[in-house]
Amino acid sequence: MAETENTMVKNAAETEKPCAGRCSAVRAKRPKRSALERRENAVAFLFILVPLAGFLVFTFASVCFSVFIAFTDYNVLRQEFSWVWFDNFITLFSPQSLYSRQFTNAILNTVISMISLPVGMLFGLLCAVLCASEYIRTSKLYRTLLYLPAVSSLVAVNIIWRYLFHNDQQFEANRGLINTLLGANINWLSEEWPIRFAIIIKNVWSGMGGMMILYYAGMMNVSHDYFEAAELDGANEWHKFKSIMLPMLSPVTLYIIITGIINGLQSYTDSATFANGSVYAQTVVYFIWDRGINSLNYGLASAASVFLSVFIMIITVIQFRISNKWVFEM
């Protein structure tokens, strides 16, 4: 029995040796790249060289420098720094620090302004349903007007909405369009909750057009075979929408949620242009700009930016992790 096993092992080894030799010969005889292929690769590299250099200089290097500055007390005028390690991060969250209260308020304002994301998704989905409906015909002009805010300048949009919410207490005829339509006398831009509510309204209007286009494109890619099979089973329009359309649109919903949260956490124009730096609308990015540019406290500003970047990455990873539980895969 032992001799039989030894013979089988020896035969297998002899069989593998020629195969290994042939395989190595095949690898050795791999043809070299032609001059045309090498020239095409060089041209392709030249095309990506400019954006790659821009990324390395203006993004990667800036990120590395910000992380470095976050652990130092950096004097931009003298170009001097001293290591403080985690003191800047402690200052951001220490209850006794004035900066901590400002930073916490900025986080609260940022989170409140992001209420516009689910509301905008709801309105964007409803508009997409209207555009894709077989019973309601929508014109191209209607779709263009809904999508127009998505391609408009953020600064211009914020300035226009600021005029709409403007309220002049001295002249009754200059109360702004919103107060005129509501017949109210609300100080939208100077009181705590009115200005937050105004930002939510503005962001819903600005974002639902882009969400509508994404949902509409997703609806156009859903096969009608699913709906025909559901009709044979006696499903009505609501059941088809709830059980077929919504699960099929879950990848689009995931994309909107991820990009919406990232953009919301990086909001700046709402505070700087629309709210004109109001303390009730200062976001985290506005806090970073104010501490870094206005106060020249680059160490604290860099610490806040590092915290925001890490928080965004954690939130994004969590969303991808839990997406397997509710995102439908074709």
Short mmCIF file of C-alpha atoms in Angstrom, two decimals:
data_model
loop_
_atom_site.label_atom_id
_atom_site.label_comp_id
_atom_site.label_asym_id
_atom_site.label_seq_id
_atom_site.Cartn_x
_atom_site.Cartn_y
_atom_site.Cartn_z
CA MET A 1 0.00 0.00 0.00
CA ALA A 2 2.80 2.40 0.88
CA GLU A 3 4.64 1.54 -2.36
CA THR A 4 1.49 2.31 -4.35
CA GLU A 5 1.15 5.74 -2.71
CA ASN A 6 4.82 6.56 -3.39
CA THR A 7 4.38 5.60 -7.04
CA MET A 8 1.31 7.86 -7.39
CA VAL A 9 3.13 10.82 -5.83
CA LYS A 10 6.13 10.30 -8.12
CA ASN A 11 3.95 10.14 -11.23
CA ALA A 12 2.10 13.31 -10.21
CA ALA A 13 5.39 15.16 -9.67
CA GLU A 14 6.68 14.03 -13.08
CA THR A 15 3.44 15.16 -14.68
CA GLU A 16 3.60 18.62 -13.06
CA LYS A 17 7.19 19.34 -14.05
CA PRO A 18 6.59 19.60 -17.81
CA CYS A 19 3.48 21.71 -17.15
CA ALA A 20 5.47 24.07 -14.95
CA GLY A 21 8.12 24.33 -17.62
CA ARG A 22 5.58 25.04 -20.35
CA CYS A 23 3.83 27.65 -18.18
CA SER A 24 7.11 29.44 -17.47
CA ALA A 25 7.96 29.30 -21.15
CA VAL A 26 4.62 30.85 -22.03
CA ARG A 27 5.25 33.63 -19.50
CA ALA A 28 8.75 34.14 -20.86
CA LYS A 29 7.52 34.36 -24.46
CA ARG A 30 4.91 37.06 -23.68
CA PRO A 31 5.15 39.53 -26.54
CA LYS A 32 6.50 42.97 -25.78
CA ARG A 33 4.29 45.99 -26.13
CA SER A 34 4.32 47.46 -29.57
CA ALA A 35 5.49 50.99 -30.27
CA LEU A 36 1.88 52.01 -30.98
CA GLU A 37 0.68 50.70 -27.61
CA ARG A 38 3.50 52.42 -25.75
CA ARG A 39 2.74 55.68 -27.57
CA GLU A 40 -0.97 55.39 -26.71
CA ASN A 41 -0.12 54.82 -23.04
CA ALA A 42 2.16 57.87 -23.05
CA VAL A 43 -0.56 60.03 -24.59
CA ALA A 44 -3.12 58.77 -22.07
CA PHE A 45 -0.73 59.57 -19.22
CA LEU A 46 -0.26 63.10 -20.58
CA PHE A 47 -4.03 63.59 -20.55
CA ILE A 48 -4.30 62.67 -16.86
CA LEU A 49 -1.05 64.41 -15.89
CA VAL A 50 -2.61 67.87 -15.43
CA PRO A 51 -5.54 66.81 -13.18
CA LEU A 52 -3.22 64.41 -11.35
CA ALA A 53 -0.75 67.22 -10.65
CA GLY A 54 -3.62 69.45 -9.54
CA PHE A 55 -4.86 66.75 -7.18
CA LEU A 56 -1.41 66.18 -5.68
CA VAL A 57 -0.67 69.89 -5.21
CA PHE A 58 -4.04 71.37 -4.27
CA THR A 59 -5.75 68.41 -2.58
CA PHE A 60 -3.36 65.77 -1.30
CA ALA A 61 -0.64 68.19 -0.20
CA SER A 62 -3.24 70.49 1.38
CA VAL A 63 -4.76 67.62 3.32
CA CYS A 64 -1.37 66.52 4.61
CA PHE A 65 -0.48 70.09 5.59
CA SER A 66 -3.83 70.53 7.38
CA VAL A 67 -3.28 67.37 9.40
CA PHE A 68 0.19 68.63 10.31
CA ILE A 69 -1.10 72.08 11.34
CA ALA A 70 -3.89 70.51 13.44
CA PHE A 71 -1.28 69.32 15.95
CA THR A 72 0.60 72.62 16.15
CA ASP A 73 0.22 76.24 17.19
CA TYR A 74 0.92 77.77 13.80
CA ASN A 75 1.79 81.46 13.36
CA VAL A 76 1.12 82.25 9.71
CA LEU A 77 2.67 85.73 9.89
CA ARG A 78 6.00 84.57 11.28
CA GLN A 79 5.79 81.15 9.62
CA GLU A 80 6.53 79.52 12.96
CA PHE A 81 4.92 76.60 14.72
CA SER A 82 5.16 74.74 17.99
CA TRP A 83 3.81 71.29 18.75
CA VAL A 84 0.69 71.22 20.93
CA TRP A 85 -0.37 67.71 19.93
CA PHE A 86 -4.06 67.18 20.81
CA ASP A 87 -4.65 70.55 22.52
CA ASN A 88 -6.54 71.95 19.52
CA PHE A 89 -8.94 69.00 19.51
CA ILE A 90 -9.42 69.31 23.26
CA THR A 91 -10.21 73.01 22.85
CA LEU A 92 -12.94 72.17 20.33
CA PHE A 93 -14.79 69.94 22.81
CA SER A 94 -13.81 71.32 26.21
CA PRO A 95 -16.90 72.66 28.07
CA GLN A 96 -14.86 75.55 29.49
CA SER A 97 -13.73 76.78 26.07
CA LEU A 98 -15.50 79.59 24.21
CA TYR A 99 -14.52 77.96 20.94
CA SER A 100 -16.22 74.77 22.09
CA ARG A 101 -19.58 76.51 22.41
CA GLN A 102 -19.15 78.08 18.98
CA PHE A 103 -18.15 74.76 17.44
CA THR A 104 -21.04 72.92 19.08
CA ASN A 105 -23.44 75.57 17.83
CA ALA A 106 -21.99 75.19 14.33
CA ILE A 107 -22.56 71.42 14.47
CA LEU A 108 -26.16 71.98 15.61
CA ASN A 109 -26.82 74.45 12.79
CA THR A 110 -25.32 72.06 10.25
CA VAL A 111 -27.47 69.15 11.42
CA ILE A 112 -30.65 71.26 11.45
CA SER A 113 -30.01 72.54 7.92
CA MET A 114 -29.71 68.94 6.71
CA ILE A 115 -33.41 68.40 7.42
CA SER A 116 -33.78 69.70 3.88
CA LEU A 117 -32.26 66.45 2.54
CA PRO A 118 -35.15 64.02 3.30
CA VAL A 119 -37.73 66.72 2.50
CA GLY A 120 -36.03 67.45 -0.81
CA MET A 121 -35.86 63.73 -1.58
CA LEU A 122 -39.60 63.41 -1.00
CA PHE A 123 -40.46 66.35 -3.26
CA GLY A 124 -37.92 65.20 -5.86
CA LEU A 125 -39.49 61.73 -5.91
CA LEU A 126 -43.00 63.20 -6.27
CA CYS A 127 -41.87 65.41 -9.17
CA ALA A 128 -40.20 62.40 -10.83
CA VAL A 129 -43.42 60.40 -10.47
CA LEU A 130 -45.33 63.22 -12.16
CA CYS A 131 -42.81 63.37 -14.99
CA ALA A 132 -42.89 59.59 -15.51
CA SER A 133 -46.66 59.21 -15.09
CA GLU A 134 -48.67 57.87 -18.00
CA TYR A 135 -51.76 59.75 -16.84
CA ILE A 136 -50.24 63.22 -16.32
CA ARG A 137 -48.35 64.74 -19.23
CA THR A 138 -45.61 67.14 -18.20
CA SER A 139 -43.92 69.47 -20.66
CA LYS A 140 -40.19 69.84 -21.17
CA LEU A 141 -40.49 73.39 -19.87
CA TYR A 142 -41.87 72.08 -16.58
CA ARG A 143 -38.94 69.66 -16.19
CA THR A 144 -36.42 72.35 -17.14
CA LEU A 145 -37.78 74.77 -14.56
CA LEU A 146 -37.61 72.12 -11.86
CA TYR A 147 -34.03 71.25 -12.75
CA LEU A 148 -32.88 74.86 -13.18
CA PRO A 149 -31.84 75.38 -9.51
CA ALA A 150 -29.42 72.43 -9.78
CA VAL A 151 -27.34 74.23 -12.43
CA SER A 152 -27.65 77.73 -10.99
CA SER A 153 -24.88 79.52 -9.10
CA LEU A 154 -25.12 78.90 -5.36
CA VAL A 155 -24.10 82.47 -4.59
CA ALA A 156 -26.73 83.91 -6.96
CA VAL A 157 -29.43 81.62 -5.55
CA ASN A 158 -28.58 82.62 -1.98
CA ILE A 159 -28.65 86.33 -2.83
CA ILE A 160 -32.04 86.03 -4.53
CA TRP A 161 -33.53 84.10 -1.61
CA ARG A 162 -32.08 86.65 0.79
CA TYR A 163 -34.08 89.35 -0.98
CA LEU A 164 -37.19 87.16 -0.87
CA PHE A 165 -36.92 86.71 2.90
CA HIS A 166 -35.84 90.30 3.52
CA ASN A 167 -37.87 92.26 6.08
CA ASP A 168 -37.46 95.99 6.64
CA GLN A 169 -39.07 96.99 9.92
CA GLN A 170 -39.00 100.71 9.09
CA PHE A 171 -40.83 100.52 5.78
CA GLU A 172 -43.92 98.33 5.61
CA ALA A 173 -43.80 98.29 1.80
CA ASN A 174 -40.35 96.66 1.91
CA ARG A 175 -41.11 93.51 3.87
CA GLY A 176 -40.01 91.08 1.19
CA LEU A 177 -42.00 88.77 -1.06
CA ILE A 178 -42.35 85.94 1.48
CA ASN A 179 -43.81 88.17 4.18
CA THR A 180 -46.06 89.85 1.62
CA LEU A 181 -47.47 86.52 0.41
CA LEU A 182 -47.96 85.25 3.95
CA GLY A 183 -49.26 88.56 5.25
CA ALA A 184 -46.77 88.29 8.10
CA ASN A 185 -44.05 90.37 9.67
CA ILE A 186 -41.37 87.77 10.43
CA ASN A 187 -37.71 88.66 10.83
CA TRP A 188 -36.49 85.72 8.78
CA LEU A 189 -32.84 86.75 8.64
CA SER A 190 -32.26 87.90 12.22
CA GLU A 191 -34.12 85.50 14.53
CA GLU A 192 -32.90 82.05 15.52
CA TRP A 193 -35.53 79.63 14.24
CA PRO A 194 -36.94 81.68 11.33
CA ILE A 195 -33.50 81.86 9.68
CA ARG A 196 -32.98 78.12 10.13
CA PHE A 197 -36.40 77.42 8.68
CA ALA A 198 -35.67 79.77 5.78
CA ILE A 199 -32.44 77.89 5.00
CA ILE A 200 -34.36 74.60 4.95
CA ILE A 201 -36.95 76.03 2.52
CA LYS A 202 -34.23 77.40 0.26
CA ASN A 203 -32.25 74.15 0.24
CA VAL A 204 -35.34 72.06 -0.51
CA TRP A 205 -36.09 74.24 -3.54
CA SER A 206 -32.45 74.14 -4.64
CA GLY A 207 -31.99 70.40 -4.29
CA MET A 208 -35.22 68.75 -5.38
CA GLY A 209 -34.58 69.41 -9.10
CA GLY A 210 -31.37 67.39 -9.16
CA MET A 211 -33.01 64.63 -7.12
CA MET A 212 -35.95 64.61 -9.54
CA ILE A 213 -33.63 63.99 -12.51
CA LEU A 214 -31.90 61.12 -10.73
CA TYR A 215 -35.16 59.49 -9.70
CA TYR A 216 -36.64 60.03 -13.16
CA ALA A 217 -33.63 58.35 -14.80
CA GLY A 218 -33.97 55.45 -12.38
CA MET A 219 -37.66 55.06 -13.18
CA MET A 220 -36.95 54.94 -16.90
CA ASN A 221 -34.60 51.97 -16.36
CA VAL A 222 -37.19 49.83 -14.53
CA SER A 223 -38.52 47.11 -16.83
CA HIS A 224 -42.28 47.13 -17.48
CA ASP A 225 -42.30 43.33 -17.17
CA TYR A 226 -42.38 43.67 -13.39
CA PHE A 227 -45.48 45.87 -13.52
CA GLU A 228 -47.23 43.60 -15.99
CA ALA A 229 -46.60 40.59 -13.74
CA ALA A 230 -47.92 42.57 -10.76
CA GLU A 231 -51.07 43.52 -12.69
CA LEU A 232 -51.72 39.85 -13.41
CA ASP A 233 -51.58 39.24 -9.65
CA GLY A 234 -54.13 42.01 -9.07
CA ALA A 235 -51.79 44.72 -7.73
CA ASN A 236 -53.01 48.31 -7.87
CA GLU A 237 -50.91 51.40 -8.63
CA TRP A 238 -49.91 51.98 -5.01
CA HIS A 239 -48.79 48.38 -4.52
CA LYS A 240 -46.75 48.52 -7.72
CA PHE A 241 -45.08 51.73 -6.61
CA LYS A 242 -44.40 50.53 -3.06
CA SER A 243 -43.32 46.96 -3.83
CA ILE A 244 -41.60 47.41 -7.21
CA MET A 245 -40.67 51.00 -7.95
CA LEU A 246 -39.28 52.00 -4.56
CA PRO A 247 -37.03 48.91 -4.17
CA MET A 248 -35.76 49.42 -7.73
CA LEU A 249 -34.93 53.04 -6.90
CA SER A 250 -33.02 52.15 -3.73
CA PRO A 251 -29.57 52.46 -5.43
CA VAL A 252 -30.51 55.99 -6.52
CA THR A 253 -31.70 56.75 -3.00
CA LEU A 254 -28.40 55.51 -1.55
CA TYR A 255 -26.45 57.75 -3.94
CA ILE A 256 -28.57 60.79 -3.05
CA ILE A 257 -28.24 60.15 0.68
CA ILE A 258 -24.45 59.76 0.56
CA THR A 259 -23.80 62.79 -1.65
CA GLY A 260 -26.46 64.84 0.15
CA ILE A 261 -24.94 64.22 3.58
CA ILE A 262 -21.44 65.01 2.32
CA ASN A 263 -22.60 68.25 0.68
CA GLY A 264 -24.70 69.18 3.71
CA LEU A 265 -21.82 68.72 6.13
CA GLN A 266 -19.65 70.91 3.87
CA SER A 267 -22.22 73.71 3.57
CA TYR A 268 -20.75 77.21 3.56
CA THR A 269 -22.69 79.58 1.27
CA ASP A 270 -25.81 79.36 3.45
CA SER A 271 -23.90 80.94 6.31
CA ALA A 272 -21.71 83.36 4.39
CA THR A 273 -24.09 84.64 1.69
CA PHE A 274 -27.67 83.93 2.72
CA ALA A 275 -27.34 84.40 6.51
CA ASN A 276 -24.52 86.94 6.22
CA GLY A 277 -22.59 85.25 9.04
CA SER A 278 -25.50 85.08 11.48
CA VAL A 279 -24.61 83.12 14.61
CA TYR A 280 -27.83 81.12 14.18
CA ALA A 281 -26.74 79.80 10.78
CA GLN A 282 -22.97 79.32 11.11
CA THR A 283 -22.02 75.85 9.90
CA VAL A 284 -18.91 73.79 10.63
CA VAL A 285 -17.18 74.91 7.43
CA TYR A 286 -18.01 78.54 8.24
CA PHE A 287 -16.47 78.01 11.70
CA ILE A 288 -13.33 76.65 10.02
CA TRP A 289 -13.16 79.65 7.68
CA ASP A 290 -13.82 82.12 10.48
CA ARG A 291 -11.19 80.65 12.82
CA GLY A 292 -8.61 80.24 10.06
CA ILE A 293 -8.98 83.31 7.84
CA ASN A 294 -10.49 85.91 10.18
CA SER A 295 -8.76 84.97 13.43
CA LEU A 296 -5.57 83.43 11.98
CA ASN A 297 -6.00 80.50 14.34
CA TYR A 298 -4.98 77.92 11.78
CA GLY A 299 -4.27 75.19 14.30
CA LEU A 300 -7.82 75.22 15.65
CA ALA A 301 -9.31 75.55 12.14
CA SER A 302 -7.24 72.61 10.90
CA ALA A 303 -8.30 70.51 13.87
CA ALA A 304 -11.95 71.22 13.06
CA SER A 305 -11.40 70.36 9.40
CA VAL A 306 -9.67 67.07 10.31
CA PHE A 307 -12.54 66.19 12.64
CA LEU A 308 -15.08 66.98 9.90
CA SER A 309 -13.19 64.91 7.32
CA VAL A 310 -12.93 61.89 9.61
CA PHE A 311 -16.60 62.20 10.57
CA ILE A 312 -17.64 62.31 6.89
CA MET A 313 -15.57 59.21 6.14
CA ILE A 314 -17.06 57.32 9.09
CA ILE A 315 -20.63 58.24 8.10
CA THR A 316 -19.98 57.21 4.49
CA VAL A 317 -18.48 53.85 5.49
CA ILE A 318 -21.43 53.14 7.80
CA GLN A 319 -23.87 53.92 5.01
CA PHE A 320 -22.14 51.51 2.65
CA ARG A 321 -22.05 48.86 5.38
CA ILE A 322 -25.78 48.99 6.10
CA SER A 323 -26.77 49.50 2.46
CA ASN A 324 -26.76 45.71 1.89
CA LYS A 325 -29.82 45.46 4.14
CA TRP A 326 -32.09 47.73 2.10
CA VAL A 327 -30.53 48.47 -1.31
CA PHE A 328 -31.91 46.25 -4.06
CA GLU A 329 -29.32 44.69 -6.39
CA MET A 330 -30.32 43.67 -9.88
#
